[in-house]
Amino acid sequence: MKEYEDAFIVDHDLEIHPCALIMPPMDDDTYEKFKVDISGHGLIHPIVLYQGKVLDGRNRYNACKELDIEIWAREWEGGSDPVTYVVSNNIHRRHLSINQLAIAGAKAISFWADEAKIRQRESGKEHSNNLVNQEPRISAPVQQSGKSGKAADLAGEQFGVSGRSVSSAKYIIDHGTEEEIEKVETNKAALRPTEEKIRERIKEVPEKITPEPATKSPSKFNETNDSIKWARWSWNPVTGCKHGCKYCYARDIGNRFHGGFEPEFYEDRLSAPQNTKLPYNAESPNRNVFVCSMADLFGDWVPQEWIDKIMAAVSNAPDWNFIFLTKNPKRLVDIDWPDNAWVGTTVDCQDRVSDAVEAFKQIKAKVTFLSCEPLTEHIQFPDGTLKLFDWVIIGGQSASSGAPAFQPEWEWVEELHFAAREEGCKIYWKPNLTIHPEEYPNNL
Ligand code: SF4
């Protein structure tokens, strides 16, 4: 991705932007071939993000996710409205049927209408505040026309089908069942007959059915990237952290997608252990939940009440196994750890060794662990102290906005690895540790 200076690596748990869903998904066969292609040469062009969601490249995004390939992205540069951007980027790349183009055009009308409303609101606000509108704005078809019939004609022009087809598709989307829409979109039913069938049916309905009010969906764990083998799930009832590590990747995500990285407590997420379906397969990593991957739950600034509430939720969910990690291990000492908790501390430099050792002499947990990720310098533990940890993780430093990617010296890794092995620890090398010995005989 060298040619894209503004590209960055993103997580595998992004949402797809609704505008991206205007274009129909690939059929299964095409998608499988597409995946084979991607597995051969990786991602050639970064996907495009808007408001933290995937705007362009959702098939590439999904394929990389399934294949566990690094995903590069860049921010949408603006310049038109996001719908027009998606349409113009995709319309010629794919062989779409008239049905699919008409449905896409009909979906686009609604987005353009919303976009036009937002822009009208914004420009009104900006006008009254006497501010200058600095972004170039291109009028969407609905804004140009003001009438829905004309909007269908204009959308039809953009999508290369007749306005009549777009109108039919719009009627089907607005009034048809999911099955009817899907049939049209997958070319199993024709546009006009489906529209007529729905019109007939609607005439028979004596009164308008009021839909159920929407309810907020219950909070669940997030499924992690497949490459995180030791925890299939993450759970973030607290986000944000004040340690200020330069290499912090969580802060990049917080700033980019959530408007900041100040510590926050989401009490509604405490029910996630109850709301997430336990995996059928009882293999232990499938039940491992990484707690607060976007925070340090035990930072000095975190109110005890937040920790107590989270620990109560953990104790009430004995079927799940929770993994806790902190850079402030002294705060782990007074906790009565339940059996379904693995408790760890990060030691990325020598200065953190003594606090880690002192704390873990007192901590009673079923599994204790040490995370030396990123291993930023040569670290030595006093003899006999590594046995305080059941598990030692060694890793490199992934790139973030605050620090470049970094690989530790081979000697640092080797020494830590053998010391841990000698004291009976299990060892885990993170995939971002790519260093390996490069020695030659006879000093060649
Ligand atoms: S402790 Fe973790 S979350 Fe906090 S700043 Fe450092 S890397 Fe980021």
Short mmCIF file of C-alpha atoms in Angstrom, two decimals, residues 90-341:
data_model
loop_
_atom_site.label_atom_id
_atom_site.label_comp_id
_atom_site.label_asym_id
_atom_site.label_seq_id
_atom_site.Cartn_x
_atom_site.Cartn_y
_atom_site.Cartn_z
CA ASN A 90 -19.31 0.53 -8.68
CA ILE A 91 -21.75 0.89 -11.51
CA HIS A 92 -19.27 -0.06 -14.24
CA ARG A 93 -17.34 -2.67 -12.27
CA ARG A 94 -20.18 -5.14 -12.00
CA HIS A 95 -22.54 -6.77 -14.47
CA LEU A 96 -25.87 -5.82 -12.94
CA SER A 97 -29.29 -6.74 -14.30
CA ILE A 98 -32.02 -4.17 -14.97
CA ASN A 99 -33.79 -5.32 -11.80
CA GLN A 100 -30.67 -4.78 -9.72
CA LEU A 101 -29.98 -1.37 -11.23
CA ALA A 102 -33.58 -0.29 -10.68
CA ILE A 103 -33.56 -1.44 -7.05
CA ALA A 104 -30.22 0.28 -6.47
CA GLY A 105 -31.63 3.46 -8.05
CA ALA A 106 -34.70 3.27 -5.84
CA LYS A 107 -32.60 2.82 -2.71
CA ALA A 108 -30.42 5.73 -3.76
CA ILE A 109 -33.46 8.03 -3.99
CA SER A 110 -34.15 7.66 -0.27
CA PHE A 111 -30.53 8.34 0.61
CA TRP A 112 -30.37 11.33 -1.67
CA ALA A 113 -33.56 12.66 -0.11
CA ASP A 114 -32.09 12.29 3.40
CA GLU A 115 -28.84 13.82 2.28
CA ALA A 116 -30.71 16.76 0.75
CA LYS A 117 -32.62 17.33 4.00
CA ILE A 118 -29.43 17.27 6.06
CA ARG A 119 -27.77 19.67 3.72
CA GLN A 120 -30.74 22.01 3.71
CA ARG A 121 -30.78 21.95 7.52
CA GLU A 122 -27.04 22.49 7.68
CA SER A 123 -27.02 25.31 5.17
CA GLY A 124 -29.89 27.00 7.06
CA LYS A 125 -27.90 26.73 10.27
CA GLU A 126 -24.75 27.88 8.64
CA HIS A 127 -26.56 30.80 7.03
CA SER A 128 -28.09 31.94 10.28
CA ASN A 129 -24.71 31.66 11.99
CA ASN A 130 -23.19 33.62 9.16
CA LEU A 131 -20.64 30.91 8.59
CA VAL A 132 -19.06 30.09 5.27
CA ASN A 133 -19.87 26.65 3.86
CA GLN A 134 -16.41 25.31 3.19
CA GLU A 135 -17.16 21.91 1.68
CA PRO A 136 -18.00 21.65 -1.99
CA ARG A 137 -21.53 20.31 -2.23
CA ILE A 138 -23.01 18.68 -5.30
CA SER A 139 -26.77 18.61 -5.52
CA ALA A 140 -28.30 15.16 -5.40
CA PRO A 141 -30.99 14.27 -7.96
CA VAL A 142 -33.84 14.63 -5.47
CA GLN A 143 -32.69 18.08 -4.53
CA GLN A 144 -32.55 19.02 -8.20
CA SER A 145 -36.01 17.78 -8.97
CA GLY A 146 -38.11 18.29 -5.85
CA LYS A 147 -40.59 15.68 -7.15
CA SER A 148 -40.35 11.98 -6.59
CA GLY A 149 -41.35 11.08 -10.21
CA LYS A 150 -38.65 13.30 -11.57
CA ALA A 151 -36.27 11.89 -8.98
CA ALA A 152 -36.91 8.40 -10.37
CA ASP A 153 -36.10 9.66 -13.87
CA LEU A 154 -32.88 11.24 -12.67
CA ALA A 155 -31.90 8.17 -10.65
CA GLY A 156 -32.74 6.07 -13.73
CA GLU A 157 -30.36 8.21 -15.78
CA GLN A 158 -27.55 7.64 -13.26
CA PHE A 159 -28.17 3.90 -13.13
CA GLY A 160 -28.79 3.42 -16.85
CA VAL A 161 -32.42 2.24 -16.58
CA SER A 162 -35.78 3.92 -17.18
CA GLY A 163 -37.39 6.13 -14.57
CA ARG A 164 -40.41 3.80 -14.77
CA SER A 165 -38.27 0.84 -13.67
CA VAL A 166 -36.92 2.85 -10.76
CA SER A 167 -40.47 3.85 -9.76
CA SER A 168 -41.55 0.20 -9.79
CA ALA A 169 -38.55 -0.79 -7.75
CA LYS A 170 -39.25 2.00 -5.27
CA TYR A 171 -42.83 0.84 -4.84
CA ILE A 172 -41.62 -2.72 -4.23
CA ILE A 173 -39.06 -1.56 -1.66
CA ASP A 174 -41.56 0.66 0.13
CA HIS A 175 -44.47 -1.80 0.18
CA GLY A 176 -43.20 -5.31 -0.59
CA THR A 177 -42.10 -8.05 1.77
CA GLU A 178 -38.41 -8.89 2.21
CA GLU A 179 -38.99 -12.01 0.15
CA GLU A 180 -40.52 -10.04 -2.71
CA ILE A 181 -37.66 -7.54 -2.72
CA GLU A 182 -35.08 -10.33 -2.65
CA LYS A 183 -36.78 -12.17 -5.51
CA VAL A 184 -36.64 -9.08 -7.70
CA GLU A 185 -33.08 -8.31 -6.70
CA THR A 186 -31.93 -11.84 -7.52
CA ASN A 187 -33.82 -11.78 -10.83
CA LYS A 188 -36.30 -14.48 -9.75
CA ALA A 189 -39.26 -12.14 -10.24
CA ALA A 190 -39.95 -9.32 -12.69
CA LEU A 191 -40.37 -5.70 -11.65
CA ARG A 192 -43.77 -4.70 -13.01
CA PRO A 193 -45.70 -7.93 -12.19
CA THR A 194 -44.31 -7.81 -8.63
CA GLU A 195 -45.36 -4.20 -8.29
CA GLU A 196 -48.88 -5.03 -9.56
CA LYS A 197 -49.15 -7.99 -7.19
CA ILE A 198 -48.25 -5.79 -4.23
CA ARG A 199 -50.69 -3.07 -5.33
CA GLU A 200 -53.47 -5.69 -5.52
CA ARG A 201 -52.63 -7.00 -2.08
CA ILE A 202 -52.48 -3.58 -0.51
CA LYS A 203 -55.98 -2.77 -1.81
CA GLU A 204 -57.24 -5.74 0.21
CA VAL A 205 -55.69 -4.59 3.47
CA PRO A 206 -58.51 -2.85 5.34
CA GLU A 207 -56.41 -0.61 7.52
CA LYS A 208 -52.84 0.43 7.86
CA ILE A 209 -50.88 -1.77 10.22
CA THR A 210 -48.85 0.26 12.68
CA PRO A 211 -45.38 -1.20 13.06
CA GLU A 212 -44.08 -2.15 16.50
CA PRO A 213 -41.95 0.62 17.99
CA ALA A 214 -38.27 -0.12 17.50
CA THR A 215 -36.50 -1.31 20.63
CA LYS A 216 -32.80 -1.04 21.31
CA SER A 217 -31.10 -4.34 20.63
CA PRO A 218 -29.53 -6.00 23.69
CA SER A 219 -25.82 -5.56 24.21
CA LYS A 220 -23.62 -8.54 23.22
CA PHE A 221 -19.91 -9.37 23.10
CA ASN A 222 -18.09 -8.43 19.90
CA GLU A 223 -16.63 -11.24 17.90
CA THR A 224 -12.92 -10.59 17.43
CA ASN A 225 -10.75 -11.01 14.41
CA ASP A 226 -10.02 -14.71 13.74
CA SER A 227 -6.29 -14.06 14.15
CA ILE A 228 -6.82 -13.42 17.87
CA LYS A 229 -6.82 -17.09 18.67
CA TRP A 230 -6.78 -16.70 22.42
CA ALA A 231 -10.01 -14.71 22.67
CA ARG A 232 -12.90 -15.07 20.30
CA TRP A 233 -14.79 -12.22 21.94
CA SER A 234 -14.15 -8.74 23.28
CA TRP A 235 -16.28 -6.85 25.77
CA ASN A 236 -15.89 -3.16 26.42
CA PRO A 237 -18.14 -1.98 29.27
CA VAL A 238 -15.42 0.65 29.82
CA THR A 239 -13.53 2.39 27.03
CA GLY A 240 -10.79 5.02 27.08
CA CYS A 241 -7.46 5.17 28.85
CA LYS A 242 -5.10 7.78 30.27
CA HIS A 243 -1.79 5.90 30.23
CA GLY A 244 -0.83 7.69 27.03
CA CYS A 245 1.32 4.93 25.48
CA LYS A 246 2.71 6.24 22.21
CA TYR A 247 2.02 3.01 20.39
CA CYS A 248 -1.64 2.81 21.49
CA TYR A 249 -3.76 1.45 18.69
CA ALA A 250 -6.97 1.56 20.77
CA ARG A 251 -6.64 5.34 21.03
CA ASP A 252 -6.48 5.60 17.23
CA ILE A 253 -9.72 3.64 16.99
CA GLY A 254 -11.34 5.69 19.77
CA ASN A 255 -10.36 8.98 18.18
CA ARG A 256 -11.29 7.93 14.69
CA PHE A 257 -14.56 6.19 15.34
CA HIS A 258 -15.86 7.31 18.72
CA GLY A 259 -14.77 10.95 18.90
CA GLY A 260 -12.19 10.52 21.68
CA PHE A 261 -10.53 8.26 24.21
CA GLU A 262 -11.70 9.62 27.56
CA PRO A 263 -12.68 6.86 30.02
CA GLU A 264 -16.38 6.06 29.85
CA PHE A 265 -18.59 3.44 31.48
CA TYR A 266 -21.37 1.77 29.46
CA GLU A 267 -23.59 0.23 32.10
CA ASP A 268 -25.97 -1.20 29.49
CA ARG A 269 -23.16 -3.47 28.27
CA LEU A 270 -23.06 -5.32 31.59
CA SER A 271 -25.80 -7.61 30.30
CA ALA A 272 -23.67 -8.81 27.35
CA PRO A 273 -22.59 -12.09 29.05
CA GLN A 274 -26.26 -13.03 29.37
CA ASN A 275 -27.23 -11.81 25.88
CA THR A 276 -24.46 -13.54 23.92
CA LYS A 277 -25.14 -17.08 22.85
CA LEU A 278 -22.54 -19.51 24.18
CA PRO A 279 -20.69 -21.26 21.36
CA TYR A 280 -21.80 -24.81 20.83
CA ASN A 281 -18.20 -25.94 20.70
CA ALA A 282 -16.92 -26.04 24.28
CA GLU A 283 -13.26 -25.63 23.21
CA SER A 284 -11.89 -23.13 25.70
CA PRO A 285 -10.72 -20.28 23.40
CA ASN A 286 -14.26 -20.05 22.04
CA ARG A 287 -15.42 -18.93 25.48
CA ASN A 288 -12.58 -16.50 26.13
CA VAL A 289 -13.65 -12.87 26.35
CA PHE A 290 -11.04 -10.13 26.35
CA VAL A 291 -12.35 -7.52 28.80
CA CYS A 292 -11.79 -3.85 27.98
CA SER A 293 -9.62 -4.23 24.90
CA MET A 294 -10.20 -0.48 24.40
CA ALA A 295 -9.26 0.63 27.92
CA ASP A 296 -7.24 -0.07 31.05
CA LEU A 297 -9.98 -1.08 33.46
CA PHE A 298 -7.58 -0.85 36.39
CA GLY A 299 -6.12 2.58 35.68
CA ASP A 300 -5.94 4.76 38.81
CA TRP A 301 -8.64 7.02 37.36
CA VAL A 302 -11.28 4.26 37.07
CA PRO A 303 -13.97 4.50 39.82
CA GLN A 304 -14.08 1.37 42.00
CA GLU A 305 -17.82 1.19 41.36
CA TRP A 306 -17.23 0.46 37.65
CA ILE A 307 -14.83 -2.35 38.51
CA ASP A 308 -17.20 -3.81 41.13
CA LYS A 309 -20.11 -3.86 38.68
CA ILE A 310 -18.01 -5.56 36.00
CA MET A 311 -16.67 -8.15 38.47
CA ALA A 312 -20.25 -8.92 39.56
CA ALA A 313 -21.23 -9.51 35.92
CA VAL A 314 -18.19 -11.79 35.49
CA SER A 315 -19.06 -13.85 38.58
CA ASN A 316 -22.62 -14.20 37.29
CA ALA A 317 -21.41 -15.66 33.99
CA PRO A 318 -19.40 -18.77 34.98
CA ASP A 319 -19.74 -20.33 31.50
CA TRP A 320 -17.58 -17.60 29.97
CA ASN A 321 -13.88 -17.10 30.66
CA PHE A 322 -12.78 -13.47 31.06
CA ILE A 323 -9.30 -12.17 30.31
CA PHE A 324 -8.15 -9.03 32.15
CA LEU A 325 -5.00 -7.09 31.28
CA THR A 326 -3.61 -3.93 32.88
CA LYS A 327 -0.57 -1.73 33.12
CA ASN A 328 -1.44 -0.93 36.73
CA PRO A 329 -1.09 -4.34 38.44
CA LYS A 330 -1.23 -3.05 42.03
CA ARG A 331 -4.94 -2.54 41.54
CA LEU A 332 -5.43 -6.25 40.85
CA VAL A 333 -4.23 -7.27 44.29
CA ASP A 334 -7.37 -6.65 46.37
CA ILE A 335 -9.74 -8.37 43.98
CA ASP A 336 -11.20 -11.72 44.90
CA TRP A 337 -10.75 -13.31 41.47
CA PRO A 338 -13.41 -15.79 40.37
CA ASP A 339 -12.30 -19.02 38.66
CA ASN A 340 -13.48 -17.81 35.27
CA ALA A 341 -10.88 -15.02 35.13
#
